[in-house]
PDB file of C-alpha atoms in Angstrom:
ATOM      1  CA  GLU A   1      19.552  35.129  25.936  1.00 96.00           C
ATOM      2  CA  VAL A   2      19.106  34.409  22.245  1.00 97.00           C
ATOM      3  CA  LEU A   3      18.472  30.703  21.790  1.00 98.00           C
ATOM      4  CA  LEU A   4      17.330  28.112  19.308  1.00 98.00           C
ATOM      5  CA  VAL A   5      16.536  24.700  20.751  1.00 98.00           C
ATOM      6  CA  GLU A   6      15.906  21.675  18.556  1.00 98.00           C
ATOM      7  CA  SER A   7      14.084  18.541  19.633  1.00 98.00           C
ATOM      8  CA  GLY A   8      12.285  15.571  18.146  1.00 98.00           C
ATOM      9  CA  GLY A   9      15.205  13.472  16.998  1.00 98.00           C
ATOM     10  CA  GLY A  10      15.447   9.782  17.683  1.00 98.00           C
ATOM     11  CA  LEU A  11      15.714   6.308  16.205  1.00 98.00           C
ATOM     12  CA  VAL A  12      13.343   5.481  13.366  1.00 98.00           C
ATOM     13  CA  GLN A  13      13.113   2.658  10.855  1.00 98.00           C
ATOM     14  CA  PRO A  14      13.639   3.261   7.130  1.00 98.00           C
ATOM     15  CA  GLY A  15      10.431   4.544   5.620  1.00 98.00           C
ATOM     16  CA  GLY A  16       9.337   6.085   8.902  1.00 98.00           C
ATOM     17  CA  SER A  17       8.662   9.675   9.897  1.00 98.00           C
ATOM     18  CA  LEU A  18       9.892  12.200  12.435  1.00 98.00           C
ATOM     19  CA  ARG A  19       8.965  15.805  13.174  1.00 98.00           C
ATOM     20  CA  LEU A  20      11.765  18.042  14.374  1.00 98.00           C
ATOM     21  CA  SER A  21      11.026  21.223  16.296  1.00 98.00           C
ATOM     22  CA  CYS A  22      13.073  24.390  16.610  1.00 98.00           C
ATOM     23  CA  VAL A  23      11.948  26.678  19.427  1.00 98.00           C
ATOM     24  CA  ALA A  24      13.242  30.236  19.552  1.00 98.00           C
ATOM     25  CA  SER A  25      13.628  32.576  22.503  1.00 98.00           C
ATOM     26  CA  GLY A  26      15.232  35.919  23.251  1.00 98.00           C
ATOM     27  CA  PHE A  27      14.543  37.559  19.887  1.00 97.00           C
ATOM     28  CA  THR A  28      11.724  38.465  17.488  1.00 97.00           C
ATOM     29  CA  PHE A  29      11.251  35.148  15.751  1.00 98.00           C
ATOM     30  CA  SER A  30       9.105  36.565  12.938  1.00 97.00           C
ATOM     31  CA  ASP A  31      11.987  38.766  11.746  1.00 96.00           C
ATOM     32  CA  TYR A  32      14.104  35.784  10.734  1.00 97.00           C
ATOM     33  CA  TRP A  33      14.215  33.089   8.113  1.00 96.00           C
ATOM     34  CA  ILE A  34      14.869  29.648   9.572  1.00 98.00           C
ATOM     35  CA  HIS A  35      17.225  27.153   7.972  1.00 98.00           C
ATOM     36  CA  TRP A  36      17.730  23.462   8.680  1.00 98.00           C
ATOM     37  CA  VAL A  37      21.233  22.077   8.178  1.00 98.00           C
ATOM     38  CA  ARG A  38      22.369  18.528   8.820  1.00 98.00           C
ATOM     39  CA  GLN A  39      25.652  16.795   9.527  1.00 98.00           C
ATOM     40  CA  ALA A  40      26.100  13.067   9.114  1.00 98.00           C
ATOM     41  CA  PRO A  41      28.531  11.383  11.530  1.00 97.00           C
ATOM     42  CA  GLY A  42      32.078  12.455  10.688  1.00 96.00           C
ATOM     43  CA  LYS A  43      30.923  14.419   7.657  1.00 97.00           C
ATOM     44  CA  GLY A  44      30.425  18.048   6.699  1.00 98.00           C
ATOM     45  CA  LEU A  45      27.522  20.451   6.911  1.00 98.00           C
ATOM     46  CA  VAL A  46      24.750  20.020   4.348  1.00 98.00           C
ATOM     47  CA  TRP A  47      21.926  22.484   3.811  1.00 98.00           C
ATOM     48  CA  VAL A  48      18.452  20.930   3.965  1.00 98.00           C
ATOM     49  CA  SER A  49      15.726  23.558   3.836  1.00 98.00           C
ATOM     50  CA  ARG A  50      14.697  27.107   4.708  1.00 97.00           C
ATOM     51  CA  ILE A  51      11.509  29.049   5.297  1.00 97.00           C
ATOM     52  CA  THR A  52      10.878  32.777   5.009  1.00 96.00           C
ATOM     53  CA  THR A  53       9.674  35.035   7.807  1.00 95.00           C
ATOM     54  CA  GLU A  54       5.924  34.540   7.330  1.00 89.00           C
ATOM     55  CA  GLY A  55       6.203  31.002   6.022  1.00 86.00           C
ATOM     56  CA  GLY A  56       5.185  31.928   2.504  1.00 87.00           C
ATOM     57  CA  GLY A  57       8.379  30.708   0.886  1.00 91.00           C
ATOM     58  CA  ALA A  58      10.213  27.464   1.366  1.00 96.00           C
ATOM     59  CA  ASP A  59      13.065  25.788  -0.449  1.00 95.00           C
ATOM     60  CA  TYR A  60      14.570  22.334  -0.183  1.00 97.00           C
ATOM     61  CA  ALA A  61      17.704  20.494  -1.152  1.00 96.00           C
ATOM     62  CA  ASP A  62      17.096  18.095  -4.032  1.00 95.00           C
ATOM     63  CA  PHE A  63      17.705  15.036  -1.873  1.00 95.00           C
ATOM     64  CA  VAL A  64      14.783  15.835   0.468  1.00 93.00           C
ATOM     65  CA  MET A  65      12.362  17.297  -2.057  1.00 90.00           C
ATOM     66  CA  GLY A  66       8.983  15.646  -1.701  1.00 92.00           C
ATOM     67  CA  ARG A  67       9.947  13.896   1.544  1.00 98.00           C
ATOM     68  CA  PHE A  68      10.574  16.768   3.989  1.00 98.00           C
ATOM     69  CA  THR A  69       8.303  19.731   4.733  1.00 98.00           C
ATOM     70  CA  ILE A  70       9.335  22.866   6.586  1.00 98.00           C
ATOM     71  CA  SER A  71       6.824  25.027   8.417  1.00 98.00           C
ATOM     72  CA  ARG A  72       6.593  27.620  11.182  1.00 98.00           C
ATOM     73  CA  ASP A  73       4.199  29.268  13.609  1.00 98.00           C
ATOM     74  CA  ASN A  74       5.390  32.717  14.626  1.00 98.00           C
ATOM     75  CA  ALA A  75       2.869  32.881  17.463  1.00 97.00           C
ATOM     76  CA  LYS A  76       4.581  29.842  18.981  1.00 98.00           C
ATOM     77  CA  ASN A  77       8.137  30.936  18.105  1.00 98.00           C
ATOM     78  CA  THR A  78       8.572  27.532  16.549  1.00 98.00           C
ATOM     79  CA  ALA A  79       9.665  26.032  13.249  1.00 98.00           C
ATOM     80  CA  TRP A  80       9.293  22.392  12.264  1.00 98.00           C
ATOM     81  CA  LEU A  81      10.834  19.974   9.836  1.00 98.00           C
ATOM     82  CA  GLN A  82       8.494  17.121   8.991  1.00 98.00           C
ATOM     83  CA  MET A  83      10.561  14.238   7.677  1.00 98.00           C
ATOM     84  CA  ASP A  84       8.772  11.389   5.877  1.00 98.00           C
ATOM     85  CA  SER A  85      10.019   8.370   3.937  1.00 98.00           C
ATOM     86  CA  LEU A  86      13.234   8.478   5.905  1.00 98.00           C
ATOM     87  CA  ARG A  87      16.293   6.730   4.543  1.00 98.00           C
ATOM     88  CA  VAL A  88      19.408   5.387   6.220  1.00 98.00           C
ATOM     89  CA  GLU A  89      21.363   8.213   4.586  1.00 97.00           C
ATOM     90  CA  ASP A  90      19.230  10.785   6.426  1.00 98.00           C
ATOM     91  CA  THR A  91      21.035   9.807   9.629  1.00 98.00           C
ATOM     92  CA  ALA A  92      22.599  13.003  10.962  1.00 98.00           C
ATOM     93  CA  VAL A  93      22.563  15.751  13.544  1.00 98.00           C
ATOM     94  CA  TYR A  94      19.995  18.300  12.429  1.00 98.00           C
ATOM     95  CA  TYR A  95      20.573  21.954  13.289  1.00 98.00           C
ATOM     96  CA  CYS A  96      18.236  24.903  12.898  1.00 98.00           C
ATOM     97  CA  ALA A  97      19.708  28.358  12.356  1.00 98.00           C
ATOM     98  CA  ARG A  98      18.263  31.846  11.970  1.00 98.00           C
ATOM     99  CA  LEU A  99      19.002  34.372   9.258  1.00 95.00           C
ATOM    100  CA  LYS A 100      17.914  38.000   8.971  1.00 89.00           C
ATOM    101  CA  LEU A 101      17.832  39.934   5.739  1.00 87.00           C
ATOM    102  CA  HIS A 102      18.803  43.545   5.316  1.00 84.00           C
ATOM    103  CA  GLY A 103      18.523  45.880   2.354  1.00 81.00           C
ATOM    104  CA  GLY A 104      21.678  44.715   0.662  1.00 77.00           C
ATOM    105  CA  GLY A 105      21.948  41.161   1.834  1.00 84.00           C
ATOM    106  CA  SER A 106      21.724  39.205   5.048  1.00 84.00           C
ATOM    107  CA  TYR A 107      23.412  38.963   8.416  1.00 86.00           C
ATOM    108  CA  GLY A 108      24.189  35.304   7.842  1.00 91.00           C
ATOM    109  CA  MET A 109      23.108  32.269   9.870  1.00 96.00           C
ATOM    110  CA  ASP A 110      24.222  33.891  13.092  1.00 96.00           C
ATOM    111  CA  VAL A 111      22.547  31.748  15.735  1.00 98.00           C
ATOM    112  CA  TRP A 112      22.399  27.958  15.692  1.00 98.00           C
ATOM    113  CA  GLY A 113      20.778  25.439  17.957  1.00 98.00           C
ATOM    114  CA  GLN A 114      22.677  22.623  19.623  1.00 98.00           C
ATOM    115  CA  GLY A 115      21.284  20.052  17.185  1.00 98.00           C
ATOM    116  CA  THR A 116      19.086  16.996  17.474  1.00 98.00           C
ATOM    117  CA  THR A 117      20.209  13.531  16.383  1.00 98.00           C
ATOM    118  CA  VAL A 118      18.226  11.502  13.872  1.00 98.00           C
ATOM    119  CA  THR A 119      19.152   7.861  13.366  1.00 98.00           C
ATOM    120  CA  VAL A 120      17.488   5.872  10.609  1.00 98.00           C
ATOM    121  CA  SER A 121      18.145   2.183  11.015  1.00 97.00           C
ATOM    122  CA  SER A 122      16.359  -1.125  10.995  1.00 96.00           C
TER     123      SER A 122
ATOM    124  CA  GLN B   1      23.448  21.284  -6.235  1.00 70.00           C
ATOM    125  CA  SER B   2      27.108  20.284  -5.885  1.00 84.00           C
ATOM    126  CA  ALA B   3      28.995  21.240  -2.751  1.00 93.00           C
ATOM    127  CA  LEU B   4      31.452  24.097  -2.940  1.00 97.00           C
ATOM    128  CA  THR B   5      35.078  22.972  -3.174  1.00 98.00           C
ATOM    129  CA  GLN B   6      37.365  23.507  -0.202  1.00 98.00           C
ATOM    130  CA  PRO B   7      40.767  21.981   0.549  1.00 98.00           C
ATOM    131  CA  ALA B   8      40.448  19.087   2.954  1.00 98.00           C
ATOM    132  CA  SER B   9      43.102  20.439   5.277  1.00 98.00           C
ATOM    133  CA  VAL B  10      45.287  23.460   5.896  1.00 98.00           C
ATOM    134  CA  SER B  11      47.940  23.836   8.554  1.00 97.00           C
ATOM    135  CA  GLY B  12      50.104  26.571   9.952  1.00 97.00           C
ATOM    136  CA  SER B  13      52.279  27.460  12.903  1.00 97.00           C
ATOM    137  CA  PRO B  14      51.177  29.794  15.670  1.00 97.00           C
ATOM    138  CA  GLY B  15      51.396  33.404  14.537  1.00 98.00           C
ATOM    139  CA  GLN B  16      51.293  32.563  10.845  1.00 98.00           C
ATOM    140  CA  SER B  17      48.521  33.384   8.397  1.00 98.00           C
ATOM    141  CA  ILE B  18      46.605  30.787   6.455  1.00 98.00           C
ATOM    142  CA  THR B  19      44.031  31.067   3.684  1.00 98.00           C
ATOM    143  CA  ILE B  20      41.192  28.671   2.899  1.00 98.00           C
ATOM    144  CA  SER B  21      39.657  28.761  -0.549  1.00 98.00           C
ATOM    145  CA  CYS B  22      36.064  28.015  -1.479  1.00 98.00           C
ATOM    146  CA  THR B  23      35.355  27.500  -5.156  1.00 98.00           C
ATOM    147  CA  GLY B  24      31.908  27.457  -6.668  1.00 97.00           C
ATOM    148  CA  THR B  25      30.322  28.599  -9.884  1.00 97.00           C
ATOM    149  CA  ALA B  26      28.685  31.676 -11.359  1.00 96.00           C
ATOM    150  CA  SER B  27      25.399  30.272 -10.020  1.00 96.00           C
ATOM    151  CA  ASP B  28      26.480  30.549  -6.420  1.00 96.00           C
ATOM    152  CA  VAL B  29      29.744  32.091  -5.155  1.00 97.00           C
ATOM    153  CA  GLY B  30      30.409  34.071  -8.327  1.00 97.00           C
ATOM    154  CA  GLY B  31      26.903  35.352  -8.741  1.00 95.00           C
ATOM    155  CA  TYR B  32      26.085  36.676  -5.291  1.00 94.00           C
ATOM    156  CA  HIS B  33      27.540  38.632  -2.420  1.00 93.00           C
ATOM    157  CA  TYR B  34      26.108  36.099   0.030  1.00 95.00           C
ATOM    158  CA  VAL B  35      29.085  33.981   1.074  1.00 97.00           C
ATOM    159  CA  SER B  36      29.456  33.020   4.716  1.00 97.00           C
ATOM    160  CA  TRP B  37      32.110  31.191   6.694  1.00 98.00           C
ATOM    161  CA  PHE B  38      31.589  29.038   9.765  1.00 98.00           C
ATOM    162  CA  GLN B  39      33.931  27.629  12.381  1.00 98.00           C
ATOM    163  CA  GLN B  40      33.078  24.335  14.045  1.00 98.00           C
ATOM    164  CA  HIS B  41      34.924  22.769  16.961  1.00 98.00           C
ATOM    165  CA  PRO B  42      34.416  19.046  17.665  1.00 96.00           C
ATOM    166  CA  ASP B  43      30.940  18.213  18.942  1.00 96.00           C
ATOM    167  CA  LYS B  44      29.894  21.858  18.839  1.00 97.00           C
ATOM    168  CA  ALA B  45      27.421  23.736  16.698  1.00 98.00           C
ATOM    169  CA  PRO B  46      28.839  25.831  13.863  1.00 98.00           C
ATOM    170  CA  LYS B  47      29.688  29.458  14.597  1.00 98.00           C
ATOM    171  CA  LEU B  48      29.306  32.239  12.033  1.00 98.00           C
ATOM    172  CA  ILE B  49      32.588  34.107  11.543  1.00 98.00           C
ATOM    173  CA  ILE B  50      32.066  35.898   8.196  1.00 98.00           C
ATOM    174  CA  TYR B  51      28.880  36.878   6.333  1.00 97.00           C
ATOM    175  CA  ASP B  52      28.235  38.610   3.015  1.00 95.00           C
ATOM    176  CA  VAL B  53      31.785  37.807   1.838  1.00 96.00           C
ATOM    177  CA  PHE B  54      33.777  39.972   4.246  1.00 97.00           C
ATOM    178  CA  ASN B  55      31.624  41.145   7.171  1.00 96.00           C
ATOM    179  CA  ARG B  56      32.375  39.964  10.709  1.00 97.00           C
ATOM    180  CA  PRO B  57      29.617  39.506  13.277  1.00 96.00           C
ATOM    181  CA  SER B  58      30.033  41.354  16.533  1.00 95.00           C
ATOM    182  CA  GLY B  59      32.490  39.581  18.801  1.00 96.00           C
ATOM    183  CA  VAL B  60      34.411  37.766  16.086  1.00 98.00           C
ATOM    184  CA  SER B  61      38.132  38.457  16.080  1.00 97.00           C
ATOM    185  CA  ASP B  62      39.495  40.717  13.350  1.00 97.00           C
ATOM    186  CA  ARG B  63      42.087  38.018  12.714  1.00 98.00           C
ATOM    187  CA  PHE B  64      39.406  36.486  10.498  1.00 98.00           C
ATOM    188  CA  SER B  65      38.856  38.122   7.125  1.00 98.00           C
ATOM    189  CA  GLY B  66      36.976  37.192   3.981  1.00 98.00           C
ATOM    190  CA  SER B  67      37.233  38.066   0.319  1.00 98.00           C
ATOM    191  CA  LYS B  68      36.004  36.929  -3.074  1.00 98.00           C
ATOM    192  CA  SER B  69      37.322  36.938  -6.619  1.00 98.00           C
ATOM    193  CA  GLY B  70      35.192  35.509  -9.383  1.00 97.00           C
ATOM    194  CA  ASN B  71      33.856  32.112  -8.382  1.00 98.00           C
ATOM    195  CA  THR B  72      36.265  31.690  -5.458  1.00 98.00           C
ATOM    196  CA  ALA B  73      35.849  33.020  -1.946  1.00 98.00           C
ATOM    197  CA  SER B  74      38.621  32.972   0.627  1.00 98.00           C
ATOM    198  CA  LEU B  75      38.949  33.017   4.391  1.00 98.00           C
ATOM    199  CA  THR B  76      42.203  34.250   5.894  1.00 98.00           C
ATOM    200  CA  ILE B  77      43.146  33.639   9.506  1.00 98.00           C
ATOM    201  CA  SER B  78      45.965  35.895  10.657  1.00 98.00           C
ATOM    202  CA  GLY B  79      48.095  35.425  13.753  1.00 98.00           C
ATOM    203  CA  LEU B  80      47.094  31.788  14.043  1.00 98.00           C
ATOM    204  CA  LEU B  81      46.248  30.643  17.587  1.00 98.00           C
ATOM    205  CA  ALA B  82      45.848  27.162  19.026  1.00 98.00           C
ATOM    206  CA  GLU B  83      42.140  27.878  19.535  1.00 98.00           C
ATOM    207  CA  ASP B  84      41.724  28.352  15.775  1.00 98.00           C
ATOM    208  CA  GLU B  85      42.177  24.619  15.274  1.00 98.00           C
ATOM    209  CA  ALA B  86      38.755  23.560  14.004  1.00 98.00           C
ATOM    210  CA  ASP B  87      36.772  22.737  10.887  1.00 98.00           C
ATOM    211  CA  TYR B  88      35.815  25.625   8.627  1.00 98.00           C
ATOM    212  CA  TYR B  89      32.933  25.692   6.157  1.00 98.00           C
ATOM    213  CA  CYS B  90      31.970  28.163   3.486  1.00 98.00           C
ATOM    214  CA  SER B  91      28.397  28.612   2.346  1.00 98.00           C
ATOM    215  CA  SER B  92      26.722  30.485  -0.481  1.00 96.00           C
ATOM    216  CA  TYR B  93      23.281  31.454  -1.687  1.00 95.00           C
ATOM    217  CA  THR B  94      22.487  29.940  -5.085  1.00 94.00           C
ATOM    218  CA  SER B  95      20.545  30.870  -8.192  1.00 92.00           C
ATOM    219  CA  ARG B  96      17.959  28.229  -7.247  1.00 90.00           C
ATOM    220  CA  THR B  97      17.250  30.237  -4.063  1.00 90.00           C
ATOM    221  CA  THR B  98      18.804  27.450  -2.035  1.00 93.00           C
ATOM    222  CA  GLN B  99      21.966  27.402   0.054  1.00 95.00           C
ATOM    223  CA  VAL B 100      25.064  25.276  -0.463  1.00 97.00           C
ATOM    224  CA  PHE B 101      27.985  24.465   1.830  1.00 98.00           C
ATOM    225  CA  GLY B 102      31.560  23.571   1.084  1.00 98.00           C
ATOM    226  CA  GLY B 103      32.932  20.195   2.071  1.00 98.00           C
ATOM    227  CA  GLY B 104      34.842  21.674   4.977  1.00 98.00           C
ATOM    228  CA  THR B 105      38.503  22.335   5.767  1.00 98.00           C
ATOM    229  CA  LYS B 106      40.288  21.008   8.811  1.00 98.00           C
ATOM    230  CA  VAL B 107      42.707  23.598  10.165  1.00 98.00           C
ATOM    231  CA  THR B 108      45.618  22.260  12.175  1.00 98.00           C
ATOM    232  CA  VAL B 109      47.854  24.493  14.266  1.00 97.00           C
ATOM    233  CA  LEU B 110      51.285  22.917  14.280  1.00 96.00           C
TER     234      LEU B 110
END
């Protein structure tokens, strides 16, 4: 079964740090980009970051630039989102999703994890 | 990067067709063939229903179809069913090599 499983969420004070993990199974992890997307309570989906297949390319949304770092280890079938200097407004469910490119485009974010909840509060 | 613009809500009766619009700019929707649509039921993870403007992943009903004209992409749901009641989000690649989502559309089946 193709799966992505996130973990690492929890309650943290403003200014604190968390490291989210996204563990893949059932497919060739190194063939896929990994995206992180978040959803604040009662709000819509917001893209956060993505990393390319070998980890050589990463992009971030403006609101996390300089605070969050995405990384991956293909030998461990795992991607991470290191979140520093957390703010109350970072409170959300964080999802990881995979995306595979093809010659003319991509197959979209076709598999998502179940999400992990991050709560930033004093 | 501003979110793509979607109507907050769309409704229709069972069997009808509805269309959800997703408006961006030439730097995202209008500039690339990389528009996706996602369906999300309450407390569930999003599900990909359309990728690269009009392609359906395996297993997705052909009642869902996508299109694009200029800076606006559209999702049409034909033969509306009660199970189609959910939130729908569009997403696009951008010229900054990032991704952007729409604000979401709540579909209600009357």
